Amino acid sequence: MGRLLLLLISPYLYSLLISTVALPTKPEGCHQLRPGAPFKIALFADLHFGEAESTDWGPLQDVKSTRVMSSVLDDENPDFVIYLGDVITANNIAIRNASLYWDKAVSPTRARGIPWASVFGNHDDAAFVWPIEWFSAPGIPKIRCPEANSSCSGEEDCSFKGTQRLELMKNEIELNLLSYSQYGPKELWPSVSNYVLQVSSSENPMSPVAFLYFLDSGGGSYPEIISSAQAEWFQKKASEINPDSRVPEIIFWHIPSRAYKKVAPLFWIHKPCVGSINKEKVATQEAETGIMKLLVERVSAKAVFVGHNHGLDWCCPYEKLWLCFARHTGYGGYGNWHRGARIVEITQQPFSIKSWIRMEDGSVHSEVVLSPFINRNKSM
């Protein structure tokens, strides 16, 4: 088997344009993998950098989160990383340019020369929430402002204004040659992280092996929802680049759709579901506006991956695709469950999608074959 490549598909073009410029140039081209190797992706979910930044506790959690990512990256050596939303806790960040924390979050991946892409979660551009304790006798604590010579600093560093999605994405893309993230079509704004990447073989770069779709599930500055406009964009894009549904499609967003509630285990995780923790109820988007109907009807749609719920890490079949949670990676955010990351592995011949969870301590569990799909009724 030849090497697999990761290719960027511009959302602004009607035809598929692909170049073959190897990294580390700006990723308008491909990322080549080792001969005969599958394409391995690490999902980092709910890092929550910048949470409780004004306390001693907050910065320590960011250090621990960096340690988790470093451990996973060194153990798995993935070809690609996806930041699956809630990269930062913007509602705790007093400085104007929250990209400082975003930059810290991607630093372990960047330091190892691994390309990545990101989608937004509900905390990434949430409005600053003033802690009530700041209005007690001790008063507002000293705010940790960025240094004046920081590449991400601004003139009003401690303005409490927050950083909107477009600015966060702009800073990530412009400051990082390894970022494959995109702004997405302007007609979908304020929903920003909507785009598609192509995985191809080096033997035939023009022939896709899989499409990776990224959708912004909202939250923060606007409702927690994948809109009907996004669903229409997905349908149009999929019809354009995969008209016969021949190429498998894998989809990533942050907040679970309501379909996740339909398949959620009641208590313990049992077949056909696979996972290790089921410690809370699924917190879904505010409404379902058509994206799941489209995915269920597409034979090429194989799996959806989300974050958001820190106490869930299962994969369950829904119709003929899989609905999967990642694993809570960051020490920010609620919950004391052990940290880790979900790994997704794509093999070209024969085509397959496998997934498992790699923990901070190096252990591995919850391996599951997501494609080819096995009828769940035969497993029950």
Short mmCIF file of C-alpha atoms in Angstrom, two decimals:
data_model
loop_
_atom_site.label_atom_id
_atom_site.label_comp_id
_atom_site.label_asym_id
_atom_site.label_seq_id
_atom_site.Cartn_x
_atom_site.Cartn_y
_atom_site.Cartn_z
CA MET A 1 0.00 0.00 0.00
CA GLY A 2 1.28 3.48 -0.78
CA ARG A 3 1.41 6.39 1.58
CA LEU A 4 -1.72 8.30 2.52
CA LEU A 5 -1.90 12.06 2.07
CA LEU A 6 -3.97 14.71 3.76
CA LEU A 7 -5.28 17.30 1.32
CA LEU A 8 -7.10 20.58 1.84
CA ILE A 9 -10.27 21.27 -0.11
CA SER A 10 -11.08 24.95 -0.42
CA PRO A 11 -14.71 25.68 0.50
CA TYR A 12 -14.72 28.63 -1.88
CA LEU A 13 -14.06 26.73 -5.11
CA TYR A 14 -16.61 24.83 -7.18
CA SER A 15 -14.01 22.40 -8.47
CA LEU A 16 -11.61 20.31 -6.43
CA LEU A 17 -8.16 21.86 -6.50
CA ILE A 18 -5.25 19.90 -5.03
CA SER A 19 -1.55 20.68 -4.99
CA THR A 20 1.15 18.36 -3.75
CA VAL A 21 3.49 20.62 -1.81
CA ALA A 22 4.91 18.70 1.13
CA LEU A 23 4.84 20.08 4.65
CA PRO A 24 6.12 22.15 6.44
CA THR A 25 4.88 24.68 3.87
CA LYS A 26 1.45 26.17 4.45
CA PRO A 27 -0.94 23.22 4.00
CA GLU A 28 -2.42 23.93 0.60
CA GLY A 29 -1.17 20.47 -0.31
CA CYS A 30 -0.49 17.14 1.27
CA HIS A 31 0.96 15.39 4.26
CA GLN A 32 2.77 12.18 3.35
CA LEU A 33 2.74 9.17 5.61
CA ARG A 34 5.10 6.26 6.02
CA PRO A 35 4.90 3.59 3.32
CA GLY A 36 2.34 0.92 4.16
CA ALA A 37 1.16 2.74 7.27
CA PRO A 38 -2.42 3.70 8.10
CA PHE A 39 -3.50 7.30 8.71
CA LYS A 40 -3.70 7.85 12.46
CA ILE A 41 -5.57 10.75 14.08
CA ALA A 42 -5.51 11.79 17.76
CA LEU A 43 -8.57 13.64 19.07
CA PHE A 44 -7.95 16.16 21.86
CA ALA A 45 -11.26 17.14 23.41
CA ASP A 46 -12.22 19.67 26.07
CA LEU A 47 -8.78 20.93 27.03
CA HIS A 48 -10.26 24.10 28.61
CA PHE A 49 -7.03 26.08 28.65
CA GLY A 50 -7.29 29.35 30.58
CA GLU A 51 -9.91 28.05 32.98
CA ALA A 52 -9.71 29.83 36.35
CA GLU A 53 -6.72 31.77 35.03
CA SER A 54 -6.71 34.18 37.98
CA THR A 55 -6.19 31.36 40.50
CA ASP A 56 -3.17 29.22 41.32
CA TRP A 57 -5.21 26.15 40.37
CA GLY A 58 -5.97 27.22 36.80
CA PRO A 59 -2.47 27.47 35.30
CA LEU A 60 -1.53 24.15 36.93
CA GLN A 61 -4.36 22.44 35.07
CA ASP A 62 -2.99 23.74 31.78
CA VAL A 63 0.39 22.23 32.63
CA LYS A 64 -1.27 18.88 33.34
CA SER A 65 -3.26 19.07 30.10
CA THR A 66 -0.05 19.67 28.17
CA ARG A 67 1.39 16.60 29.86
CA VAL A 68 -1.57 14.47 28.73
CA MET A 69 -1.22 15.58 25.12
CA SER A 70 2.54 15.05 25.17
CA SER A 71 2.12 11.54 26.54
CA VAL A 72 -0.47 10.59 23.92
CA LEU A 73 1.55 12.09 21.07
CA ASP A 74 4.71 10.28 22.13
CA ASP A 75 2.94 6.94 22.62
CA GLU A 76 0.84 7.03 19.44
CA ASN A 77 2.93 9.18 17.05
CA PRO A 78 -0.19 10.22 15.10
CA ASP A 79 -0.11 11.67 11.61
CA PHE A 80 -2.74 14.26 12.43
CA VAL A 81 -4.44 15.84 15.45
CA ILE A 82 -7.97 17.21 15.74
CA TYR A 83 -8.81 19.72 18.48
CA LEU A 84 -12.44 18.80 19.05
CA GLY A 85 -13.75 21.97 20.69
CA ASP A 86 -13.55 23.71 24.06
CA VAL A 87 -9.87 24.25 23.47
CA ILE A 88 -10.14 27.18 25.89
CA THR A 89 -12.55 28.35 28.58
CA ALA A 90 -13.14 31.85 27.26
CA ASN A 91 -15.69 32.69 29.95
CA ASN A 92 -12.82 32.59 32.48
CA ILE A 93 -10.31 34.52 30.37
CA ALA A 94 -10.06 38.21 31.21
CA ILE A 95 -7.50 39.18 28.59
CA ARG A 96 -8.71 40.44 25.25
CA ASN A 97 -6.74 38.02 23.08
CA ALA A 98 -7.61 34.49 24.17
CA SER A 99 -5.44 33.19 21.31
CA LEU A 100 -2.60 33.21 23.83
CA TYR A 101 -4.23 30.24 25.53
CA TRP A 102 -5.20 28.65 22.22
CA ASP A 103 -1.56 28.87 21.18
CA LYS A 104 -0.49 27.09 24.37
CA ALA A 105 -3.02 24.34 23.71
CA VAL A 106 -1.67 23.52 20.24
CA SER A 107 1.98 23.83 21.29
CA PRO A 108 2.64 20.11 22.05
CA THR A 109 1.38 19.16 18.59
CA ARG A 110 3.23 21.97 16.85
CA ALA A 111 6.48 21.19 18.70
CA ARG A 112 6.43 17.67 17.25
CA GLY A 113 5.80 18.87 13.71
CA ILE A 114 2.37 17.23 13.53
CA PRO A 115 -0.34 18.99 11.48
CA TRP A 116 -3.76 19.58 13.01
CA ALA A 117 -7.25 20.99 12.50
CA SER A 118 -9.76 22.38 14.97
CA VAL A 119 -13.47 22.90 15.49
CA PHE A 120 -15.14 25.23 17.96
CA GLY A 121 -16.96 24.28 21.14
CA ASN A 122 -19.38 26.18 23.33
CA HIS A 123 -16.68 27.60 25.63
CA ASP A 124 -14.22 28.81 23.00
CA ASP A 125 -15.73 32.26 22.50
CA ALA A 126 -18.11 32.42 25.46
CA ALA A 127 -18.53 35.82 27.08
CA PHE A 128 -16.46 36.53 30.19
CA VAL A 129 -18.33 35.64 33.39
CA TRP A 130 -17.43 37.78 36.37
CA PRO A 131 -16.87 35.55 39.43
CA ILE A 132 -19.16 36.64 42.24
CA GLU A 133 -16.35 36.22 44.77
CA TRP A 134 -14.50 39.09 43.08
CA PHE A 135 -17.07 41.42 44.58
CA SER A 136 -16.46 40.32 48.15
CA ALA A 137 -13.96 41.85 50.59
CA PRO A 138 -10.74 40.65 48.87
CA GLY A 139 -11.86 42.28 45.62
CA ILE A 140 -10.75 41.58 42.08
CA PRO A 141 -7.47 39.62 42.02
CA LYS A 142 -4.47 40.65 39.98
CA ILE A 143 -5.14 39.64 36.39
CA ARG A 144 -2.40 37.81 34.53
CA CYS A 145 -1.96 39.90 31.39
CA PRO A 146 0.24 38.80 28.47
CA GLU A 147 3.72 40.19 28.13
CA ALA A 148 4.03 43.20 25.87
CA ASN A 149 6.31 41.38 23.43
CA SER A 150 3.95 38.43 22.98
CA SER A 151 3.12 37.62 19.36
CA CYS A 152 -0.57 37.41 20.27
CA SER A 153 -0.84 40.42 22.56
CA GLY A 154 -3.03 43.40 21.80
CA GLU A 155 -3.32 46.99 22.94
CA GLU A 156 -6.16 46.24 25.35
CA ASP A 157 -4.86 43.04 26.88
CA CYS A 158 -7.10 43.04 29.96
CA SER A 159 -10.30 44.40 28.48
CA PHE A 160 -12.64 41.49 29.37
CA LYS A 161 -13.99 41.72 25.81
CA GLY A 162 -13.20 38.16 24.81
CA THR A 163 -12.06 36.86 21.43
CA GLN A 164 -14.60 35.88 18.80
CA ARG A 165 -14.50 32.76 16.64
CA LEU A 166 -13.21 34.52 13.53
CA GLU A 167 -10.32 36.10 15.38
CA LEU A 168 -9.38 32.86 17.10
CA MET A 169 -9.37 31.04 13.76
CA LYS A 170 -7.51 33.86 12.04
CA ASN A 171 -4.74 33.76 14.63
CA GLU A 172 -4.45 29.98 14.49
CA ILE A 173 -4.21 29.88 10.70
CA GLU A 174 -1.90 32.85 10.25
CA LEU A 175 0.51 31.96 13.06
CA ASN A 176 0.80 28.22 12.37
CA LEU A 177 2.04 26.65 9.16
CA LEU A 178 0.88 23.24 10.39
CA SER A 179 -2.75 24.26 10.88
CA TYR A 180 -5.25 22.80 8.38
CA SER A 181 -8.15 24.68 9.98
CA GLN A 182 -10.32 26.89 7.80
CA TYR A 183 -12.72 29.80 8.26
CA GLY A 184 -15.47 28.03 6.35
CA PRO A 185 -17.95 29.66 3.94
CA LYS A 186 -18.87 33.23 4.86
CA GLU A 187 -22.55 32.53 4.31
CA LEU A 188 -22.48 30.25 7.35
CA TRP A 189 -20.93 32.79 9.74
CA PRO A 190 -21.11 33.20 12.76
CA SER A 191 -20.72 29.43 12.47
CA VAL A 192 -17.06 29.31 11.47
CA SER A 193 -15.34 25.92 11.58
CA ASN A 194 -17.14 24.28 8.64
CA TYR A 195 -14.81 22.66 6.11
CA VAL A 196 -13.64 19.38 4.64
CA LEU A 197 -10.23 17.72 4.28
CA GLN A 198 -9.34 14.85 1.99
CA VAL A 199 -7.21 11.81 2.80
CA SER A 200 -5.59 10.35 -0.32
CA SER A 201 -2.99 7.81 -1.33
CA SER A 202 0.43 8.95 -2.55
CA GLU A 203 0.05 6.43 -5.37
CA ASN A 204 -2.89 8.44 -6.71
CA PRO A 205 -3.29 11.81 -4.92
CA MET A 206 -6.33 12.72 -7.03
CA SER A 207 -8.21 9.64 -5.79
CA PRO A 208 -9.62 10.22 -2.28
CA VAL A 209 -9.54 7.48 0.37
CA ALA A 210 -11.72 9.37 2.89
CA PHE A 211 -13.23 12.79 3.51
CA LEU A 212 -13.01 14.41 6.95
CA TYR A 213 -15.84 16.89 7.58
CA PHE A 214 -15.68 19.50 10.33
CA LEU A 215 -18.82 21.28 11.53
CA ASP A 216 -19.30 24.06 14.08
CA SER A 217 -21.96 22.97 16.57
CA GLY A 218 -22.30 26.43 18.07
CA GLY A 219 -22.45 27.62 21.65
CA GLY A 220 -20.72 30.57 23.25
CA SER A 221 -21.59 33.58 21.13
CA TYR A 222 -24.62 31.95 19.49
CA PRO A 223 -26.98 28.96 20.03
CA GLU A 224 -25.76 25.39 20.39
CA ILE A 225 -26.91 24.05 17.06
CA ILE A 226 -25.87 22.78 13.64
CA SER A 227 -28.16 24.88 11.49
CA SER A 228 -30.18 23.89 8.45
CA ALA A 229 -27.83 26.12 6.43
CA GLN A 230 -24.88 24.01 7.59
CA ALA A 231 -26.76 20.84 6.70
CA GLU A 232 -27.44 22.25 3.23
CA TRP A 233 -23.78 23.18 2.87
CA PHE A 234 -22.78 19.63 3.82
CA GLN A 235 -25.23 18.17 1.31
CA LYS A 236 -24.01 20.44 -1.47
CA LYS A 237 -20.34 19.85 -0.72
CA ALA A 238 -20.80 16.08 -0.45
CA SER A 239 -22.71 15.99 -3.74
CA GLU A 240 -19.94 17.99 -5.35
CA ILE A 241 -16.89 16.01 -4.21
CA ASN A 242 -18.47 12.60 -3.53
CA PRO A 243 -21.50 12.38 -5.83
CA ASP A 244 -21.74 8.60 -5.89
CA SER A 245 -21.04 8.22 -2.13
CA ARG A 246 -18.14 5.97 -3.03
CA VAL A 247 -15.65 7.58 -0.64
CA PRO A 248 -16.12 7.07 3.13
CA GLU A 249 -16.88 10.18 5.18
CA ILE A 250 -16.00 10.85 8.83
CA ILE A 251 -17.54 13.81 10.63
CA PHE A 252 -16.30 15.84 13.60
CA TRP A 253 -18.09 18.42 15.75
CA HIS A 254 -18.24 19.30 19.45
CA ILE A 255 -21.76 19.13 20.94
CA PRO A 256 -23.63 15.82 20.51
CA SER A 257 -26.71 15.75 18.31
CA ARG A 258 -29.97 14.49 19.77
CA ALA A 259 -29.38 11.14 18.10
CA TYR A 260 -26.75 10.45 20.77
CA LYS A 261 -29.50 10.33 23.38
CA LYS A 262 -31.30 7.65 21.41
CA VAL A 263 -28.36 5.24 21.55
CA ALA A 264 -26.91 6.16 24.95
CA PRO A 265 -26.47 3.19 27.32
CA LEU A 266 -28.80 3.41 30.31
CA PHE A 267 -26.29 2.29 32.94
CA TRP A 268 -23.40 0.06 31.99
CA ILE A 269 -21.84 0.09 28.54
CA HIS A 270 -22.75 -3.14 26.79
CA LYS A 271 -22.58 -4.48 23.24
CA PRO A 272 -22.94 -3.24 20.62
CA CYS A 273 -21.60 -0.09 22.31
CA VAL A 274 -17.92 0.06 23.24
CA GLY A 275 -16.36 2.30 25.89
CA SER A 276 -15.30 2.60 29.52
CA ILE A 277 -17.22 5.47 31.17
CA ASN A 278 -20.91 6.35 31.08
CA LYS A 279 -21.14 8.70 34.03
CA GLU A 280 -23.60 11.37 32.90
CA LYS A 281 -26.53 12.08 30.62
CA VAL A 282 -25.87 13.24 27.09
CA ALA A 283 -26.00 17.05 26.84
CA THR A 284 -27.21 17.67 23.29
CA GLN A 285 -27.58 20.55 20.89
CA GLU A 286 -30.66 22.70 21.30
CA ALA A 287 -32.39 21.37 18.18
CA GLU A 288 -32.02 18.94 15.30
CA THR A 289 -32.31 20.69 11.94
CA GLY A 290 -31.43 18.03 9.39
CA ILE A 291 -27.77 17.03 9.59
CA MET A 292 -28.43 13.63 11.15
CA LYS A 293 -31.09 12.79 8.57
CA LEU A 294 -28.57 13.54 5.83
CA LEU A 295 -25.87 11.42 7.47
CA VAL A 296 -28.17 8.46 8.02
CA GLU A 297 -29.22 8.54 4.38
CA ARG A 298 -25.61 8.62 3.11
CA VAL A 299 -24.07 5.17 2.87
CA SER A 300 -20.67 6.86 2.78
CA ALA A 301 -21.06 8.44 6.24
CA LYS A 302 -19.29 6.10 8.64
CA ALA A 303 -18.89 7.83 12.02
CA VAL A 304 -19.43 11.05 13.96
CA PHE A 305 -17.04 12.12 16.74
CA VAL A 306 -17.92 14.66 19.44
CA GLY A 307 -16.65 15.92 22.81
CA HIS A 308 -18.56 18.13 25.28
CA ASN A 309 -19.57 15.43 27.80
CA HIS A 310 -16.50 14.79 29.94
CA GLY A 311 -17.97 11.72 31.61
CA LEU A 312 -18.72 9.77 28.42
CA ASP A 313 -16.30 8.00 26.08
CA TRP A 314 -18.42 5.39 24.31
CA CYS A 315 -19.12 4.57 20.68
CA CYS A 316 -22.59 3.26 19.79
CA PRO A 317 -24.10 2.33 16.41
CA TYR A 318 -26.98 4.42 15.09
CA GLU A 319 -28.66 3.14 11.95
CA LYS A 320 -25.62 2.34 9.76
CA LEU A 321 -23.09 4.75 11.23
CA TRP A 322 -21.33 5.09 14.57
CA LEU A 323 -21.78 7.88 17.09
CA CYS A 324 -18.66 8.29 19.23
CA PHE A 325 -17.50 10.46 22.07
CA ALA A 326 -13.87 11.38 22.37
CA ARG A 327 -12.16 11.17 25.77
CA HIS A 328 -11.81 14.16 28.08
CA THR A 329 -8.20 15.22 27.48
CA GLY A 330 -7.81 18.41 29.52
CA TYR A 331 -7.56 18.91 33.26
CA GLY A 332 -9.68 22.01 32.88
CA GLY A 333 -13.42 21.54 32.98
CA TYR A 334 -15.56 19.43 35.28
CA GLY A 335 -14.98 15.82 36.32
CA ASN A 336 -12.18 13.77 37.87
CA TRP A 337 -12.15 10.89 35.41
CA HIS A 338 -8.74 9.84 34.14
CA ARG A 339 -7.61 11.78 31.09
CA GLY A 340 -6.79 10.46 27.65
CA ALA A 341 -7.54 10.81 23.95
CA ARG A 342 -9.48 8.90 21.34
CA ILE A 343 -7.44 7.60 18.42
CA VAL A 344 -8.92 7.06 14.95
CA GLU A 345 -7.02 4.96 12.40
CA ILE A 346 -7.84 4.81 8.69
CA THR A 347 -6.45 1.96 6.59
CA GLN A 348 -6.68 2.06 2.82
CA GLN A 349 -6.61 -1.58 1.61
CA PRO A 350 -8.86 -3.11 2.63
CA PHE A 351 -10.55 0.05 3.84
CA SER A 352 -11.23 0.17 7.57
CA ILE A 353 -11.71 2.64 10.41
CA LYS A 354 -10.60 1.54 13.85
CA SER A 355 -10.65 3.49 17.08
CA TRP A 356 -9.39 3.13 20.63
CA ILE A 357 -8.61 5.27 23.66
CA ARG A 358 -5.06 6.00 24.76
CA MET A 359 -4.81 7.10 28.38
CA GLU A 360 -2.37 9.49 30.00
CA ASP A 361 -0.67 6.57 31.76
CA GLY A 362 -0.05 4.82 28.43
CA SER A 363 -2.76 2.18 28.72
CA VAL A 364 -5.12 1.41 25.82
CA HIS A 365 -8.73 0.28 25.91
CA SER A 366 -12.09 0.31 24.11
CA GLU A 367 -10.85 -0.72 20.68
CA VAL A 368 -13.63 -0.88 18.11
CA VAL A 369 -13.93 -1.41 14.35
CA LEU A 370 -16.18 1.33 12.97
CA SER A 371 -15.94 0.35 9.32
CA PRO A 372 -16.77 -2.00 7.71
CA PHE A 373 -20.05 -1.73 9.58
CA ILE A 374 -21.30 -4.90 11.25
CA ASN A 375 -25.06 -5.17 11.70
CA ARG A 376 -25.59 -4.41 15.38
CA ASN A 377 -28.56 -6.77 15.60
CA LYS A 378 -26.18 -9.68 15.11
CA SER A 379 -24.09 -8.50 18.05
CA MET A 380 -26.91 -8.21 20.55
#
